[in-house]
Coordinates of C-alpha atoms in Angstrom, one line a residue:
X1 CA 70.5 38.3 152.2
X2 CA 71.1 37.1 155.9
X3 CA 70.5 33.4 154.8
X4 CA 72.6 33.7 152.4
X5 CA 75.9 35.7 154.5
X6 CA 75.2 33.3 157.2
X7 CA 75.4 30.5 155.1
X8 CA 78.2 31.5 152.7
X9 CA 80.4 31.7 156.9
X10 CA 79.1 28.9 157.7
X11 CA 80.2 27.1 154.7
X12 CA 83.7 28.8 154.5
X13 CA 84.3 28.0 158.3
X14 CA 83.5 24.1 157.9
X15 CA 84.8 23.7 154.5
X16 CA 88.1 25.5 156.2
X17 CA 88.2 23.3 158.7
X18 CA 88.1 20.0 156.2
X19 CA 91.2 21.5 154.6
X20 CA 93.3 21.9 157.6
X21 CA 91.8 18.8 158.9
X22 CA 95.3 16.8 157.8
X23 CA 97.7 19.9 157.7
X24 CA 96.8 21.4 161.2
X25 CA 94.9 20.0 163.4
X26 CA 94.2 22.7 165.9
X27 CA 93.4 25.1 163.0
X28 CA 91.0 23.1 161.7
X29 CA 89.1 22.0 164.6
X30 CA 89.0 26.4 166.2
X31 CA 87.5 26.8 162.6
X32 CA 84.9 23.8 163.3
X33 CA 83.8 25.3 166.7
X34 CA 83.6 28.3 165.4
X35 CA 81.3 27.8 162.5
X36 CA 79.3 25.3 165.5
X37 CA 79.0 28.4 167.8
X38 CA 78.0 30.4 164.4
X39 CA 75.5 28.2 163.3
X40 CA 73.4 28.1 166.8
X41 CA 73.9 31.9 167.0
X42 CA 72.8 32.5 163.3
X43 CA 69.9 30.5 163.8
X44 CA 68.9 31.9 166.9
X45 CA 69.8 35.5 165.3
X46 CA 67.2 34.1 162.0
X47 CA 64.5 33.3 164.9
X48 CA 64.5 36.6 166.5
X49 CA 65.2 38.8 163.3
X50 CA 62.0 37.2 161.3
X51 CA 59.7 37.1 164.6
X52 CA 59.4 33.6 163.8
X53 CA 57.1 31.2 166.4
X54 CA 60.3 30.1 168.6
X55 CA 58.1 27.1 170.0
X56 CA 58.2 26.0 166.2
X57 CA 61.5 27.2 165.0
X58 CA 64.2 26.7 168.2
X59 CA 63.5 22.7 168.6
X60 CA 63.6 22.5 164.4
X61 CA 67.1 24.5 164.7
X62 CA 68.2 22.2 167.4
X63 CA 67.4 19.1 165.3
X64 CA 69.3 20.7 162.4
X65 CA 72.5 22.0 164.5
X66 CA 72.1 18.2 165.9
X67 CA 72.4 16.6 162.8
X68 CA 74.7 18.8 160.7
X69 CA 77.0 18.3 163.7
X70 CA 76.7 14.5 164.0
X71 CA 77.1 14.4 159.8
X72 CA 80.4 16.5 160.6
X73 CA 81.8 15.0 163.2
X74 CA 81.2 11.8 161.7
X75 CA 83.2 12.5 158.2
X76 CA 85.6 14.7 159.9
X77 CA 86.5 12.7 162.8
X78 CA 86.0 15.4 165.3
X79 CA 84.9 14.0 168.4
X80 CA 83.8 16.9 170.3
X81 CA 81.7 18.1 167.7
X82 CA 80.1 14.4 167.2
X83 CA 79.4 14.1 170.5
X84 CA 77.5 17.5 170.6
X85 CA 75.1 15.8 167.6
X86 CA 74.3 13.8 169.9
X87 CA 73.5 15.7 173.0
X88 CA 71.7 18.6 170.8
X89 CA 69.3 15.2 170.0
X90 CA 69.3 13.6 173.3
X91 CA 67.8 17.3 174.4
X92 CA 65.0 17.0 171.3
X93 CA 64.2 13.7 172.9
X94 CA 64.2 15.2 176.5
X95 CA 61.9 18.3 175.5
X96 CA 59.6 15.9 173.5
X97 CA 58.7 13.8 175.9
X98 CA 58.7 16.1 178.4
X99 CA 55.8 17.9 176.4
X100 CA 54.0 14.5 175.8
X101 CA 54.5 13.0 179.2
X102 CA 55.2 15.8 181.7
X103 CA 54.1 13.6 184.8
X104 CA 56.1 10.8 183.7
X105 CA 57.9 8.1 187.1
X106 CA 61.1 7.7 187.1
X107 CA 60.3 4.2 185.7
X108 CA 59.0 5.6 182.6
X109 CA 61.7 7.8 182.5
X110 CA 64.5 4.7 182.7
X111 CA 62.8 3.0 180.2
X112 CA 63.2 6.0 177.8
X113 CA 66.2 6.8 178.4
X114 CA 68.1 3.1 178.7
X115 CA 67.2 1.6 175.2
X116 CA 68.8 4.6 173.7
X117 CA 71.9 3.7 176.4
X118 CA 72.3 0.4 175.1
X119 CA 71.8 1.2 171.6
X120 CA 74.3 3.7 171.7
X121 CA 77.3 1.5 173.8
X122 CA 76.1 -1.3 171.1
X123 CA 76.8 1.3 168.0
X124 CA 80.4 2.1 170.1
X125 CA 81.3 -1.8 169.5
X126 CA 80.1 -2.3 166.1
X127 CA 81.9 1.1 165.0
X128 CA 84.8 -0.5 166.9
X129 CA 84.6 -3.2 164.3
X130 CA 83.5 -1.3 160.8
X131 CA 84.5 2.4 161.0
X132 CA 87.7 3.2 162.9
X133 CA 88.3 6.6 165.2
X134 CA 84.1 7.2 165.8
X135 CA 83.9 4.6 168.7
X136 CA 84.7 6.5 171.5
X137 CA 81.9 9.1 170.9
X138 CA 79.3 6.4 170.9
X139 CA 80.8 4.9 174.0
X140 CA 80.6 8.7 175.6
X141 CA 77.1 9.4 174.4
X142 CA 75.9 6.0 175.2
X143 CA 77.6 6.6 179.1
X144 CA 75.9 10.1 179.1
X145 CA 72.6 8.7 178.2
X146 CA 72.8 6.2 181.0
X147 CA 72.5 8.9 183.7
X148 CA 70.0 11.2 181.6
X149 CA 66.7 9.3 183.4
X150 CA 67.4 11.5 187.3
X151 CA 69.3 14.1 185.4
X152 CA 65.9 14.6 183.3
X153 CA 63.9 13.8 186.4
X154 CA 65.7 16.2 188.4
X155 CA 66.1 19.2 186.2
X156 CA 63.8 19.0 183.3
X157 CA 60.8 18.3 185.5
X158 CA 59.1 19.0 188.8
X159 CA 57.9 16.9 191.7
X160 CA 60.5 14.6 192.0
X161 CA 61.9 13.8 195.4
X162 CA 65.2 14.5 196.7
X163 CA 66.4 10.8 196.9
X164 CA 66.1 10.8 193.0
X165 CA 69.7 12.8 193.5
X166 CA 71.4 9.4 195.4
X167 CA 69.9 7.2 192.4
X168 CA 72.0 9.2 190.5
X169 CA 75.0 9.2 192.6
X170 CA 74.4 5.3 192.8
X171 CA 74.2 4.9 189.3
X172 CA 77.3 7.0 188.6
X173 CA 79.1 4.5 190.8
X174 CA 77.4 1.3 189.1
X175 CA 78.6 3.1 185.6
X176 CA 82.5 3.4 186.7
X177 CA 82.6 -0.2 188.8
X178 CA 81.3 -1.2 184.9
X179 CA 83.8 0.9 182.9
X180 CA 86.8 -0.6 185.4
X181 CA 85.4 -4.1 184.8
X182 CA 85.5 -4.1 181.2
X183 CA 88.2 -1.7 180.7
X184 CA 90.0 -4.0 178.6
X185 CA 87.3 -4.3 176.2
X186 CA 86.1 -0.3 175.9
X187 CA 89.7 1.3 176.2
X188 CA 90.4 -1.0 173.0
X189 CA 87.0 1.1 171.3
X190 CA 87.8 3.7 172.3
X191 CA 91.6 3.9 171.4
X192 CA 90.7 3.3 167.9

């Protein structure tokens, strides 16, 4: 019976929001973080309600929020929600490996991290080319991903050392010397 309510609100909130999607914008996208913030709290509600093992359950809720809001975001062309695919996925990813490799270098860590970077600024320009009004999230999620080695080295895991914090601030200036360099090319995705 509490599958069912939770999926009968979820359903009307997001199925809501696809209707308004062309009549009111601001309508429509409340009702799509609504039935976002409902979907995480229904699940988490489900986890605790059942006793369910939350080691189990919580990173198999976070892969579905992930995709259901990537699927969304993607056919409704709501960025936001997109995006937060994409960072419910990118913290799968960070917890994985952070159970497989919890004494992993900060090398390791780049090359985990910066493949997914490149794939994703990559995705921004072919989107730029094939699917119109998606770019821009690709481009954010790709720019997010490029700072996610220190910012998992430095909050996801111990032992690191306190420079790891000035890598970070280094590479936050090496990504916006980048983004002004090629604004011509990314403001052109991402205006799309």
């Amino acid at each position: 019976m509490q599958l069912a309510t939770a999926l009968s609100v979820l359903i009307i909130c997001y199925g809501y929001s696809a209707i308004y999607l062309n009549r009111n914008k601001t309508i429509s996208l409340m009702l799509a973080g609504i039935g976002s913030i409902l979907t995480l709290g229904f699940g988490l509600w489900l986890i605790e309600l059942h006793k369910l093992d939350a080691d189990f359950w919580t990173p198999l809720l976070i892969a579905a929020c992930g995709l259901l809001w990537c699927v969304l975001g993607f056919f409704l062309r709501i960025g936001l929600l997109h995006f937060c695919g994409y960072a419910f996925w990118a913290l799968l990813y960070a917890g994985f490996f952070g159970h497989v490799r919890p004494d992993a270098s900060l090398l390791e860590l780049e090359l985990l991290w910066l493949p997914l970077c490149v794939l994703m600024i990559w995705m921004s320009w072919l989107m730029y080319h094939k699917v119109s009004g998606v770019s821009g999230v690709y481009l954010g999620a790709g720019a997010a991903l490029w700072l996610m080695p220190e910012v998992d080295a430095l909050w996801l895991r111990a032992g690191f050392p306190e420079w790891t914090s000035l890598i970070l601030i280094l590479k936050i200036a090496v990504g916006l010397a980048l983004l002004f360099l090629f604004r011509k090319k990314w403001i052109t995705w991402v205006a799309s």
